[in-house]
């Protein structure tokens, strides 16, 4: 086992370790965002501070620790050791490398946050408990009172790949999803339905982004929000290429340019989905009042039909039984 400083060239290895860490984490607090995108700035900060260390075993990355120095006080961010390298001293070696490095740079104290399961490990290294973090669950009001539902459609026939990604990413979403459903390929698309994505439209968009980025695929997320508005987001390799909101100013006043931007772009939709642009233009209309549009459920179904999606008009709760579908249940 060797311990060394890590730099920008090692970020891909650190990301693989990060993904392995999150894949085995089952008790993530509902308020925590453990996505790589949310935590990459801290990795960059550690690199810039010359405080990212990598453990390697037989030339393969086996663990990492992030740290940085603020005046005379040093901090540790994250520490992770892959399962294959545990109980071999890698965690201790990483911490000792941080201590030696920061002490040489003038640090007088080293602080870190630890979950309850790791307290014994740190106490054996000489750390002492100084304070505790307390958490209170609060009921946060939703942006609307009506029902929301939606679905995610991945342009691929790789059912196993989509299932793996869903099993990896959904547990990271705040809200504790009760279950997901991955439908078999239909017309070149695999549909994904999830309970927390029905409850929170923001989670539907977030999961769609994660799937598109991980699979490098065209992904369309569409749904009804609070029984009032219809939204779809079209992504390519994790990047939003088009977004539609039936009532662009439903959530508040917008500059004219932003209102226009929330109208569907039929050419982009046609290029990535094969839909007829004239049909998309006729169906995906925007308005200033719900009275000017069909009921949200009907509008959603019409948009799904225009794009050629099966199963685009319902969410997780009312998903029908489908032969070959994969159900992922969670407690």
PDB file of C-alpha atoms in Angstrom:
ATOM      1  CA  UNK A   1       0.000   0.000   0.000  1.00  0.00           C
ATOM      2  CA  UNK A   2       1.358   3.404  -1.008  1.00  0.00           C
ATOM      3  CA  UNK A   3       0.078   6.866  -0.104  1.00  0.00           C
ATOM      4  CA  UNK A   4       0.764   9.840  -2.359  1.00  0.00           C
ATOM      5  CA  UNK A   5      -0.417  13.328  -3.188  1.00  0.00           C
ATOM      6  CA  UNK A   6      -3.089  13.390  -5.902  1.00  0.00           C
ATOM      7  CA  UNK A   7      -3.691  16.012  -8.555  1.00  0.00           C
ATOM      8  CA  UNK A   8      -6.001  16.843 -11.448  1.00  0.00           C
ATOM      9  CA  UNK A   9      -4.877  13.754 -13.353  1.00  0.00           C
ATOM     10  CA  UNK A  10      -6.240  11.574 -10.550  1.00  0.00           C
ATOM     11  CA  UNK A  11      -9.783  12.972 -10.505  1.00  0.00           C
ATOM     12  CA  UNK A  12     -11.212  10.140 -12.587  1.00  0.00           C
ATOM     13  CA  UNK A  13      -9.790   7.591 -10.145  1.00  0.00           C
ATOM     14  CA  UNK A  14     -11.254   9.569  -7.237  1.00  0.00           C
ATOM     15  CA  UNK A  15     -14.625   9.698  -8.986  1.00  0.00           C
ATOM     16  CA  UNK A  16     -14.631   5.915  -9.388  1.00  0.00           C
ATOM     17  CA  UNK A  17     -13.950   5.578  -5.676  1.00  0.00           C
ATOM     18  CA  UNK A  18     -16.694   8.132  -4.956  1.00  0.00           C
ATOM     19  CA  UNK A  19     -19.206   6.184  -7.028  1.00  0.00           C
ATOM     20  CA  UNK A  20     -18.249   2.955  -5.232  1.00  0.00           C
ATOM     21  CA  UNK A  21     -18.689   4.725  -1.888  1.00  0.00           C
ATOM     22  CA  UNK A  22     -22.151   6.016  -2.729  1.00  0.00           C
ATOM     23  CA  UNK A  23     -23.241   2.689  -4.226  1.00  0.00           C
ATOM     24  CA  UNK A  24     -22.679   0.965  -0.876  1.00  0.00           C
ATOM     25  CA  UNK A  25     -24.169   3.770   1.239  1.00  0.00           C
ATOM     26  CA  UNK A  26     -27.718   2.870   2.287  1.00  0.00           C
ATOM     27  CA  UNK A  27     -28.320   5.215   5.234  1.00  0.00           C
ATOM     28  CA  UNK A  28     -27.618   8.577   3.641  1.00  0.00           C
ATOM     29  CA  UNK A  29     -29.442  11.390   5.508  1.00  0.00           C
ATOM     30  CA  UNK A  30     -32.354  12.748   3.454  1.00  0.00           C
ATOM     31  CA  UNK A  31     -30.876  16.264   3.535  1.00  0.00           C
ATOM     32  CA  UNK A  32     -27.483  15.233   2.144  1.00  0.00           C
ATOM     33  CA  UNK A  33     -26.534  15.639  -1.512  1.00  0.00           C
ATOM     34  CA  UNK A  34     -23.918  12.951  -2.184  1.00  0.00           C
ATOM     35  CA  UNK A  35     -23.787  13.409  -5.945  1.00  0.00           C
ATOM     36  CA  UNK A  36     -20.366  13.848  -7.529  1.00  0.00           C
ATOM     37  CA  UNK A  37     -21.473  17.160  -9.058  1.00  0.00           C
ATOM     38  CA  UNK A  38     -22.314  18.587  -5.627  1.00  0.00           C
ATOM     39  CA  UNK A  39     -19.040  17.438  -4.070  1.00  0.00           C
ATOM     40  CA  UNK A  40     -16.564  17.896  -6.925  1.00  0.00           C
ATOM     41  CA  UNK A  41     -15.783  21.490  -5.821  1.00  0.00           C
ATOM     42  CA  UNK A  42     -14.475  20.123  -2.523  1.00  0.00           C
ATOM     43  CA  UNK A  43     -12.225  17.687  -4.411  1.00  0.00           C
ATOM     44  CA  UNK A  44     -10.935  20.605  -6.481  1.00  0.00           C
ATOM     45  CA  UNK A  45     -10.397  22.621  -3.325  1.00  0.00           C
ATOM     46  CA  UNK A  46      -8.306  19.824  -1.810  1.00  0.00           C
ATOM     47  CA  UNK A  47      -6.237  19.548  -4.990  1.00  0.00           C
ATOM     48  CA  UNK A  48      -5.625  23.301  -5.033  1.00  0.00           C
ATOM     49  CA  UNK A  49      -4.614  23.125  -1.353  1.00  0.00           C
ATOM     50  CA  UNK A  50      -2.225  20.223  -2.028  1.00  0.00           C
ATOM     51  CA  UNK A  51      -4.365  18.235   0.389  1.00  0.00           C
ATOM     52  CA  UNK A  52      -5.779  15.368  -1.669  1.00  0.00           C
ATOM     53  CA  UNK A  53      -4.111  12.040  -0.910  1.00  0.00           C
ATOM     54  CA  UNK A  54      -4.602   8.755  -2.734  1.00  0.00           C
ATOM     55  CA  UNK A  55      -4.007   5.246  -1.420  1.00  0.00           C
ATOM     56  CA  UNK A  56      -2.895   2.749  -4.064  1.00  0.00           C
ATOM     57  CA  UNK A  57      -2.659  -1.009  -3.868  1.00  0.00           C
ATOM     58  CA  UNK A  58      -0.947  -2.915  -6.682  1.00  0.00           C
ATOM     59  CA  UNK A  59      -1.105   0.252  -8.760  1.00  0.00           C
ATOM     60  CA  UNK A  60      -4.878   0.640  -8.340  1.00  0.00           C
ATOM     61  CA  UNK A  61      -6.610   3.443  -6.415  1.00  0.00           C
ATOM     62  CA  UNK A  62      -7.954   2.045  -3.151  1.00  0.00           C
ATOM     63  CA  UNK A  63      -8.870   5.119  -1.101  1.00  0.00           C
ATOM     64  CA  UNK A  64      -8.645   8.885  -0.775  1.00  0.00           C
ATOM     65  CA  UNK A  65      -8.855  11.710   1.744  1.00  0.00           C
ATOM     66  CA  UNK A  66      -9.459  15.431   1.214  1.00  0.00           C
ATOM     67  CA  UNK A  67      -7.975  18.156   3.402  1.00  0.00           C
ATOM     68  CA  UNK A  68      -7.082  21.820   3.389  1.00  0.00           C
ATOM     69  CA  UNK A  69      -5.557  24.484   5.596  1.00  0.00           C
ATOM     70  CA  UNK A  70      -7.306  27.647   6.842  1.00  0.00           C
ATOM     71  CA  UNK A  71      -4.713  29.831   8.558  1.00  0.00           C
ATOM     72  CA  UNK A  72      -3.451  27.552  11.361  1.00  0.00           C
ATOM     73  CA  UNK A  73      -6.520  25.286  11.460  1.00  0.00           C
ATOM     74  CA  UNK A  74      -6.636  22.274   9.113  1.00  0.00           C
ATOM     75  CA  UNK A  75      -9.734  20.356   8.084  1.00  0.00           C
ATOM     76  CA  UNK A  76     -10.482  16.927   6.672  1.00  0.00           C
ATOM     77  CA  UNK A  77     -13.430  16.684   4.296  1.00  0.00           C
ATOM     78  CA  UNK A  78     -13.983  13.083   3.171  1.00  0.00           C
ATOM     79  CA  UNK A  79     -12.206   9.815   3.802  1.00  0.00           C
ATOM     80  CA  UNK A  80     -13.026   6.616   1.934  1.00  0.00           C
ATOM     81  CA  UNK A  81     -11.298   3.264   1.538  1.00  0.00           C
ATOM     82  CA  UNK A  82     -12.554   0.644  -0.928  1.00  0.00           C
ATOM     83  CA  UNK A  83     -13.848  -2.549   0.636  1.00  0.00           C
ATOM     84  CA  UNK A  84     -11.025  -4.653  -0.803  1.00  0.00           C
ATOM     85  CA  UNK A  85      -8.435  -2.537   1.029  1.00  0.00           C
ATOM     86  CA  UNK A  86     -10.120  -2.232   4.418  1.00  0.00           C
ATOM     87  CA  UNK A  87      -8.700  -3.608   7.647  1.00  0.00           C
ATOM     88  CA  UNK A  88      -5.240  -3.234   6.146  1.00  0.00           C
ATOM     89  CA  UNK A  89      -4.361   0.152   7.600  1.00  0.00           C
ATOM     90  CA  UNK A  90      -5.174   2.269   4.543  1.00  0.00           C
ATOM     91  CA  UNK A  91      -7.500   4.619   6.429  1.00  0.00           C
ATOM     92  CA  UNK A  92      -4.945   5.196   9.177  1.00  0.00           C
ATOM     93  CA  UNK A  93      -2.181   5.725   6.614  1.00  0.00           C
ATOM     94  CA  UNK A  94      -4.235   8.348   4.766  1.00  0.00           C
ATOM     95  CA  UNK A  95      -4.979  10.273   7.963  1.00  0.00           C
ATOM     96  CA  UNK A  96      -1.342  10.105   9.053  1.00  0.00           C
ATOM     97  CA  UNK A  97      -0.265  11.478   5.661  1.00  0.00           C
ATOM     98  CA  UNK A  98      -2.637  14.416   6.140  1.00  0.00           C
ATOM     99  CA  UNK A  99      -1.362  15.048   9.674  1.00  0.00           C
ATOM    100  CA  UNK A 100       2.284  14.985   8.581  1.00  0.00           C
ATOM    101  CA  UNK A 101       1.623  17.271   5.611  1.00  0.00           C
ATOM    102  CA  UNK A 102      -0.412  19.845   7.514  1.00  0.00           C
ATOM    103  CA  UNK A 103       1.829  19.888  10.569  1.00  0.00           C
ATOM    104  CA  UNK A 104       4.778  20.672   8.307  1.00  0.00           C
ATOM    105  CA  UNK A 105       2.813  23.588   6.883  1.00  0.00           C
ATOM    106  CA  UNK A 106       2.157  25.164  10.272  1.00  0.00           C
ATOM    107  CA  UNK A 107      -1.238  23.758  11.253  1.00  0.00           C
ATOM    108  CA  UNK A 108      -1.874  23.596  14.992  1.00  0.00           C
ATOM    109  CA  UNK A 109      -5.233  21.812  14.986  1.00  0.00           C
ATOM    110  CA  UNK A 110      -7.053  19.373  12.699  1.00  0.00           C
ATOM    111  CA  UNK A 111     -10.858  19.326  12.578  1.00  0.00           C
ATOM    112  CA  UNK A 112     -13.260  16.887  10.905  1.00  0.00           C
ATOM    113  CA  UNK A 113     -16.895  15.865  10.933  1.00  0.00           C
ATOM    114  CA  UNK A 114     -17.554  12.182  11.612  1.00  0.00           C
ATOM    115  CA  UNK A 115     -20.642  10.012  11.507  1.00  0.00           C
ATOM    116  CA  UNK A 116     -21.411   7.915  14.545  1.00  0.00           C
ATOM    117  CA  UNK A 117     -20.115   4.706  12.970  1.00  0.00           C
ATOM    118  CA  UNK A 118     -16.623   6.136  12.520  1.00  0.00           C
ATOM    119  CA  UNK A 119     -16.107   7.697  15.963  1.00  0.00           C
ATOM    120  CA  UNK A 120     -14.131   4.754  17.334  1.00  0.00           C
ATOM    121  CA  UNK A 121     -11.751   4.831  14.354  1.00  0.00           C
ATOM    122  CA  UNK A 122     -10.940   8.507  14.852  1.00  0.00           C
ATOM    123  CA  UNK A 123     -10.687   8.213  18.641  1.00  0.00           C
ATOM    124  CA  UNK A 124      -8.000   5.549  18.181  1.00  0.00           C
ATOM    125  CA  UNK A 125      -6.065   8.069  16.103  1.00  0.00           C
ATOM    126  CA  UNK A 126      -6.163  10.595  18.932  1.00  0.00           C
ATOM    127  CA  UNK A 127      -9.138  12.739  17.936  1.00  0.00           C
ATOM    128  CA  UNK A 128     -11.492  13.888  20.701  1.00  0.00           C
ATOM    129  CA  UNK A 129     -15.128  14.871  20.490  1.00  0.00           C
ATOM    130  CA  UNK A 130     -15.591  18.615  20.733  1.00  0.00           C
ATOM    131  CA  UNK A 131     -19.195  19.181  19.623  1.00  0.00           C
ATOM    132  CA  UNK A 132     -22.212  17.443  18.113  1.00  0.00           C
ATOM    133  CA  UNK A 133     -24.472  18.291  15.181  1.00  0.00           C
ATOM    134  CA  UNK A 134     -28.195  18.058  15.886  1.00  0.00           C
ATOM    135  CA  UNK A 135     -30.828  17.586  13.165  1.00  0.00           C
ATOM    136  CA  UNK A 136     -34.543  18.325  13.276  1.00  0.00           C
ATOM    137  CA  UNK A 137     -36.848  17.173  10.459  1.00  0.00           C
ATOM    138  CA  UNK A 138     -39.101  19.978   9.283  1.00  0.00           C
ATOM    139  CA  UNK A 139     -42.197  19.823   7.135  1.00  0.00           C
ATOM    140  CA  UNK A 140     -41.359  21.952   4.104  1.00  0.00           C
ATOM    141  CA  UNK A 141     -44.394  23.223   2.203  1.00  0.00           C
ATOM    142  CA  UNK A 142     -44.499  22.328  -1.483  1.00  0.00           C
ATOM    143  CA  UNK A 143     -44.688  24.893  -4.254  1.00  0.00           C
ATOM    144  CA  UNK A 144     -48.218  23.694  -5.068  1.00  0.00           C
ATOM    145  CA  UNK A 145     -50.970  21.664  -3.486  1.00  0.00           C
ATOM    146  CA  UNK A 146     -52.027  19.486  -6.412  1.00  0.00           C
ATOM    147  CA  UNK A 147     -50.670  16.094  -7.422  1.00  0.00           C
ATOM    148  CA  UNK A 148     -47.486  15.754  -9.436  1.00  0.00           C
ATOM    149  CA  UNK A 149     -46.347  12.823 -11.552  1.00  0.00           C
ATOM    150  CA  UNK A 150     -43.998  12.120 -14.399  1.00  0.00           C
ATOM    151  CA  UNK A 151     -41.631   9.754 -16.152  1.00  0.00           C
ATOM    152  CA  UNK A 152     -38.122   9.611 -17.592  1.00  0.00           C
ATOM    153  CA  UNK A 153     -37.431   8.105 -21.017  1.00  0.00           C
ATOM    154  CA  UNK A 154     -33.931   6.988 -21.983  1.00  0.00           C
ATOM    155  CA  UNK A 155     -33.141   6.492 -25.663  1.00  0.00           C
ATOM    156  CA  UNK A 156     -31.494   3.069 -25.426  1.00  0.00           C
ATOM    157  CA  UNK A 157     -32.291  -0.635 -25.356  1.00  0.00           C
ATOM    158  CA  UNK A 158     -29.789  -1.343 -22.550  1.00  0.00           C
ATOM    159  CA  UNK A 159     -32.276  -2.324 -19.844  1.00  0.00           C
ATOM    160  CA  UNK A 160     -29.592  -3.673 -17.505  1.00  0.00           C
ATOM    161  CA  UNK A 161     -27.541  -0.480 -17.783  1.00  0.00           C
ATOM    162  CA  UNK A 162     -30.516   1.734 -16.987  1.00  0.00           C
ATOM    163  CA  UNK A 163     -31.489  -0.492 -14.058  1.00  0.00           C
ATOM    164  CA  UNK A 164     -27.964  -0.288 -12.606  1.00  0.00           C
ATOM    165  CA  UNK A 165     -27.972   3.501 -12.892  1.00  0.00           C
ATOM    166  CA  UNK A 166     -31.400   3.762 -11.241  1.00  0.00           C
ATOM    167  CA  UNK A 167     -30.307   1.530  -8.361  1.00  0.00           C
ATOM    168  CA  UNK A 168     -27.219   3.698  -7.898  1.00  0.00           C
ATOM    169  CA  UNK A 169     -28.668   7.188  -8.195  1.00  0.00           C
ATOM    170  CA  UNK A 170     -32.179   7.006  -6.690  1.00  0.00           C
ATOM    171  CA  UNK A 171     -31.001   6.271  -3.109  1.00  0.00           C
ATOM    172  CA  UNK A 172     -29.019   9.523  -3.259  1.00  0.00           C
ATOM    173  CA  UNK A 173     -32.109  11.621  -3.949  1.00  0.00           C
ATOM    174  CA  UNK A 174     -33.544  13.483  -0.949  1.00  0.00           C
ATOM    175  CA  UNK A 175     -36.969  12.268   0.095  1.00  0.00           C
ATOM    176  CA  UNK A 176     -36.384   8.508   0.510  1.00  0.00           C
ATOM    177  CA  UNK A 177     -38.015   6.968  -2.543  1.00  0.00           C
ATOM    178  CA  UNK A 178     -40.272   3.992  -1.822  1.00  0.00           C
ATOM    179  CA  UNK A 179     -39.683   2.378  -5.191  1.00  0.00           C
ATOM    180  CA  UNK A 180     -38.806   2.616  -8.864  1.00  0.00           C
ATOM    181  CA  UNK A 181     -39.971   0.882 -12.026  1.00  0.00           C
ATOM    182  CA  UNK A 182     -37.841   0.407 -15.128  1.00  0.00           C
ATOM    183  CA  UNK A 183     -39.913  -0.546 -18.170  1.00  0.00           C
ATOM    184  CA  UNK A 184     -38.530  -2.673 -21.005  1.00  0.00           C
ATOM    185  CA  UNK A 185     -37.597  -0.969 -24.292  1.00  0.00           C
ATOM    186  CA  UNK A 186     -40.545   0.355 -26.298  1.00  0.00           C
ATOM    187  CA  UNK A 187     -40.027   2.165 -29.599  1.00  0.00           C
ATOM    188  CA  UNK A 188     -36.359   2.646 -28.751  1.00  0.00           C
ATOM    189  CA  UNK A 189     -36.973   4.152 -25.299  1.00  0.00           C
ATOM    190  CA  UNK A 190     -36.714   2.744 -21.776  1.00  0.00           C
ATOM    191  CA  UNK A 191     -39.073   4.434 -19.305  1.00  0.00           C
ATOM    192  CA  UNK A 192     -38.219   5.008 -15.646  1.00  0.00           C
ATOM    193  CA  UNK A 193     -40.799   5.780 -12.968  1.00  0.00           C
ATOM    194  CA  UNK A 194     -40.015   6.629  -9.353  1.00  0.00           C
ATOM    195  CA  UNK A 195     -42.054   7.427  -6.262  1.00  0.00           C
ATOM    196  CA  UNK A 196     -40.004  10.385  -5.007  1.00  0.00           C
ATOM    197  CA  UNK A 197     -39.874  11.790  -8.553  1.00  0.00           C
ATOM    198  CA  UNK A 198     -43.666  11.780  -8.562  1.00  0.00           C
ATOM    199  CA  UNK A 199     -43.737  13.662  -5.279  1.00  0.00           C
ATOM    200  CA  UNK A 200     -41.093  16.215  -6.234  1.00  0.00           C
ATOM    201  CA  UNK A 201     -40.755  17.353  -9.864  1.00  0.00           C
ATOM    202  CA  UNK A 202     -37.254  18.681  -9.101  1.00  0.00           C
ATOM    203  CA  UNK A 203     -36.145  15.128  -8.327  1.00  0.00           C
ATOM    204  CA  UNK A 204     -37.557  13.945 -11.658  1.00  0.00           C
ATOM    205  CA  UNK A 205     -35.343  16.443 -13.470  1.00  0.00           C
ATOM    206  CA  UNK A 206     -32.340  15.632 -11.297  1.00  0.00           C
ATOM    207  CA  UNK A 207     -32.602  11.882 -11.880  1.00  0.00           C
ATOM    208  CA  UNK A 208     -33.023  12.472 -15.620  1.00  0.00           C
ATOM    209  CA  UNK A 209     -29.823  14.524 -15.641  1.00  0.00           C
ATOM    210  CA  UNK A 210     -27.910  11.836 -13.744  1.00  0.00           C
ATOM    211  CA  UNK A 211     -29.098   9.088 -16.116  1.00  0.00           C
ATOM    212  CA  UNK A 212     -28.311  11.115 -19.224  1.00  0.00           C
ATOM    213  CA  UNK A 213     -24.843  11.976 -17.938  1.00  0.00           C
ATOM    214  CA  UNK A 214     -23.984   8.455 -16.780  1.00  0.00           C
ATOM    215  CA  UNK A 215     -25.301   6.684 -19.884  1.00  0.00           C
ATOM    216  CA  UNK A 216     -24.303   9.385 -22.386  1.00  0.00           C
ATOM    217  CA  UNK A 217     -27.825   9.135 -23.751  1.00  0.00           C
ATOM    218  CA  UNK A 218     -30.678  11.275 -24.994  1.00  0.00           C
ATOM    219  CA  UNK A 219     -33.178  11.478 -22.125  1.00  0.00           C
ATOM    220  CA  UNK A 220     -36.606  13.098 -21.960  1.00  0.00           C
ATOM    221  CA  UNK A 221     -38.222  13.826 -18.592  1.00  0.00           C
ATOM    222  CA  UNK A 222     -41.829  14.933 -18.710  1.00  0.00           C
ATOM    223  CA  UNK A 223     -44.631  15.292 -16.211  1.00  0.00           C
ATOM    224  CA  UNK A 224     -47.388  17.284 -14.587  1.00  0.00           C
ATOM    225  CA  UNK A 225     -46.484  19.584 -11.703  1.00  0.00           C
ATOM    226  CA  UNK A 226     -49.057  20.222  -8.949  1.00  0.00           C
ATOM    227  CA  UNK A 227     -51.960  19.410 -11.273  1.00  0.00           C
ATOM    228  CA  UNK A 228     -51.408  22.718 -13.080  1.00  0.00           C
ATOM    229  CA  UNK A 229     -48.446  22.827 -15.455  1.00  0.00           C
ATOM    230  CA  UNK A 230     -46.745  20.411 -17.830  1.00  0.00           C
ATOM    231  CA  UNK A 231     -42.974  20.408 -18.188  1.00  0.00           C
ATOM    232  CA  UNK A 232     -40.494  18.455 -20.248  1.00  0.00           C
ATOM    233  CA  UNK A 233     -36.714  18.592 -20.223  1.00  0.00           C
ATOM    234  CA  UNK A 234     -34.721  17.105 -23.097  1.00  0.00           C
ATOM    235  CA  UNK A 235     -31.115  16.180 -22.372  1.00  0.00           C
ATOM    236  CA  UNK A 236     -28.194  14.858 -24.359  1.00  0.00           C
ATOM    237  CA  UNK A 237     -25.212  13.367 -22.495  1.00  0.00           C
ATOM    238  CA  UNK A 238     -26.236  15.189 -19.307  1.00  0.00           C
ATOM    239  CA  UNK A 239     -26.723  18.577 -20.967  1.00  0.00           C
ATOM    240  CA  UNK A 240     -30.114  20.279 -21.226  1.00  0.00           C
ATOM    241  CA  UNK A 241     -30.814  20.994 -24.897  1.00  0.00           C
ATOM    242  CA  UNK A 242     -34.477  21.998 -24.637  1.00  0.00           C
ATOM    243  CA  UNK A 243     -37.014  22.731 -21.905  1.00  0.00           C
ATOM    244  CA  UNK A 244     -40.750  23.346 -22.094  1.00  0.00           C
ATOM    245  CA  UNK A 245     -43.163  24.695 -19.471  1.00  0.00           C
ATOM    246  CA  UNK A 246     -46.801  25.039 -20.462  1.00  0.00           C
ATOM    247  CA  UNK A 247     -47.256  28.136 -18.267  1.00  0.00           C
ATOM    248  CA  UNK A 248     -43.810  29.764 -18.325  1.00  0.00           C
ATOM    249  CA  UNK A 249     -44.618  32.295 -15.596  1.00  0.00           C
ATOM    250  CA  UNK A 250     -46.545  29.955 -13.320  1.00  0.00           C
ATOM    251  CA  UNK A 251     -43.775  30.117 -10.700  1.00  0.00           C
ATOM    252  CA  UNK A 252     -43.173  33.849 -11.027  1.00  0.00           C
ATOM    253  CA  UNK A 253     -42.497  36.697 -13.428  1.00  0.00           C
ATOM    254  CA  UNK A 254     -39.740  36.086 -15.986  1.00  0.00           C
ATOM    255  CA  UNK A 255     -37.873  38.296 -18.447  1.00  0.00           C
ATOM    256  CA  UNK A 256     -39.290  38.023 -21.995  1.00  0.00           C
ATOM    257  CA  UNK A 257     -36.275  36.032 -23.163  1.00  0.00           C
ATOM    258  CA  UNK A 258     -36.769  33.414 -20.465  1.00  0.00           C
ATOM    259  CA  UNK A 259     -40.459  33.086 -21.341  1.00  0.00           C
ATOM    260  CA  UNK A 260     -39.509  32.386 -24.958  1.00  0.00           C
ATOM    261  CA  UNK A 261     -36.837  29.910 -23.848  1.00  0.00           C
ATOM    262  CA  UNK A 262     -39.468  27.805 -22.043  1.00  0.00           C
ATOM    263  CA  UNK A 263     -41.351  27.181 -25.291  1.00  0.00           C
ATOM    264  CA  UNK A 264     -40.535  23.874 -26.972  1.00  0.00           C
ATOM    265  CA  UNK A 265     -38.003  23.933 -29.808  1.00  0.00           C
ATOM    266  CA  UNK A 266     -39.585  21.588 -32.379  1.00  0.00           C
ATOM    267  CA  UNK A 267     -36.400  21.292 -34.450  1.00  0.00           C
ATOM    268  CA  UNK A 268     -34.310  20.144 -31.499  1.00  0.00           C
ATOM    269  CA  UNK A 269     -37.005  17.742 -30.354  1.00  0.00           C
ATOM    270  CA  UNK A 270     -37.304  16.346 -33.868  1.00  0.00           C
ATOM    271  CA  UNK A 271     -33.548  15.943 -34.282  1.00  0.00           C
ATOM    272  CA  UNK A 272     -33.141  13.939 -31.073  1.00  0.00           C
ATOM    273  CA  UNK A 273     -36.404  11.990 -30.944  1.00  0.00           C
ATOM    274  CA  UNK A 274     -37.532  11.628 -34.556  1.00  0.00           C
ATOM    275  CA  UNK A 275     -40.818  13.419 -33.836  1.00  0.00           C
ATOM    276  CA  UNK A 276     -42.563  15.478 -36.490  1.00  0.00           C
ATOM    277  CA  UNK A 277     -41.681  19.132 -35.740  1.00  0.00           C
ATOM    278  CA  UNK A 278     -45.042  20.436 -36.933  1.00  0.00           C
ATOM    279  CA  UNK A 279     -46.855  18.093 -34.555  1.00  0.00           C
ATOM    280  CA  UNK A 280     -44.612  19.098 -31.650  1.00  0.00           C
ATOM    281  CA  UNK A 281     -45.225  22.766 -32.432  1.00  0.00           C
ATOM    282  CA  UNK A 282     -48.994  22.264 -32.527  1.00  0.00           C
ATOM    283  CA  UNK A 283     -49.199  20.229 -29.326  1.00  0.00           C
ATOM    284  CA  UNK A 284     -46.576  21.775 -27.007  1.00  0.00           C
ATOM    285  CA  UNK A 285     -48.191  25.181 -26.737  1.00  0.00           C
ATOM    286  CA  UNK A 286     -47.567  27.734 -23.983  1.00  0.00           C
ATOM    287  CA  UNK A 287     -50.053  30.142 -22.407  1.00  0.00           C
ATOM    288  CA  UNK A 288     -50.525  32.654 -19.606  1.00  0.00           C
ATOM    289  CA  UNK A 289     -53.532  30.896 -18.076  1.00  0.00           C
ATOM    290  CA  UNK A 290     -54.509  27.212 -17.615  1.00  0.00           C
ATOM    291  CA  UNK A 291     -57.849  28.010 -19.256  1.00  0.00           C
ATOM    292  CA  UNK A 292     -56.058  28.516 -22.570  1.00  0.00           C
ATOM    293  CA  UNK A 293     -54.717  24.938 -22.624  1.00  0.00           C
ATOM    294  CA  UNK A 294     -56.111  21.403 -22.349  1.00  0.00           C
ATOM    295  CA  UNK A 295     -56.173  19.847 -18.857  1.00  0.00           C
ATOM    296  CA  UNK A 296     -52.606  19.010 -17.748  1.00  0.00           C
ATOM    297  CA  UNK A 297     -53.075  15.242 -17.978  1.00  0.00           C
ATOM    298  CA  UNK A 298     -54.407  15.491 -21.530  1.00  0.00           C
ATOM    299  CA  UNK A 299     -51.626  17.856 -22.575  1.00  0.00           C
ATOM    300  CA  UNK A 300     -49.007  15.508 -21.125  1.00  0.00           C
ATOM    301  CA  UNK A 301     -50.453  12.532 -23.016  1.00  0.00           C
ATOM    302  CA  UNK A 302     -50.568  14.538 -26.254  1.00  0.00           C
ATOM    303  CA  UNK A 303     -46.899  15.548 -25.931  1.00  0.00           C
ATOM    304  CA  UNK A 304     -45.883  11.947 -25.215  1.00  0.00           C
ATOM    305  CA  UNK A 305     -47.781  10.800 -28.313  1.00  0.00           C
ATOM    306  CA  UNK A 306     -46.195  13.515 -30.433  1.00  0.00           C
ATOM    307  CA  UNK A 307     -42.726  12.320 -29.457  1.00  0.00           C
ATOM    308  CA  UNK A 308     -43.648   8.660 -29.893  1.00  0.00           C
ATOM    309  CA  UNK A 309     -43.348   7.646 -26.249  1.00  0.00           C
ATOM    310  CA  UNK A 310     -45.305   4.798 -24.730  1.00  0.00           C
ATOM    311  CA  UNK A 311     -46.076   5.188 -21.057  1.00  0.00           C
ATOM    312  CA  UNK A 312     -45.481   8.922 -20.990  1.00  0.00           C
ATOM    313  CA  UNK A 313     -48.849   9.895 -19.547  1.00  0.00           C
ATOM    314  CA  UNK A 314     -48.549   8.304 -16.088  1.00  0.00           C
ATOM    315  CA  UNK A 315     -46.156   8.179 -13.177  1.00  0.00           C
ATOM    316  CA  UNK A 316     -44.957   5.570 -10.679  1.00  0.00           C
ATOM    317  CA  UNK A 317     -48.113   5.368  -8.599  1.00  0.00           C
ATOM    318  CA  UNK A 318     -50.439   4.472 -11.474  1.00  0.00           C
ATOM    319  CA  UNK A 319     -47.964   2.585 -13.655  1.00  0.00           C
ATOM    320  CA  UNK A 320     -49.582  -0.539 -15.176  1.00  0.00           C
ATOM    321  CA  UNK A 321     -48.037  -3.977 -14.968  1.00  0.00           C
ATOM    322  CA  UNK A 322     -45.616  -4.504 -17.846  1.00  0.00           C
ATOM    323  CA  UNK A 323     -44.078  -7.791 -18.910  1.00  0.00           C
ATOM    324  CA  UNK A 324     -40.317  -7.595 -18.525  1.00  0.00           C
ATOM    325  CA  UNK A 325     -40.377  -4.489 -16.300  1.00  0.00           C
ATOM    326  CA  UNK A 326     -37.962  -4.315 -13.354  1.00  0.00           C
ATOM    327  CA  UNK A 327     -39.457  -3.213 -10.036  1.00  0.00           C
ATOM    328  CA  UNK A 328     -37.094  -1.801  -7.405  1.00  0.00           C
ATOM    329  CA  UNK A 329     -38.759  -1.696  -3.999  1.00  0.00           C
ATOM    330  CA  UNK A 330     -37.339   0.149  -1.008  1.00  0.00           C
ATOM    331  CA  UNK A 331     -38.369   0.238   2.625  1.00  0.00           C
TER     332      UNK A 331
END
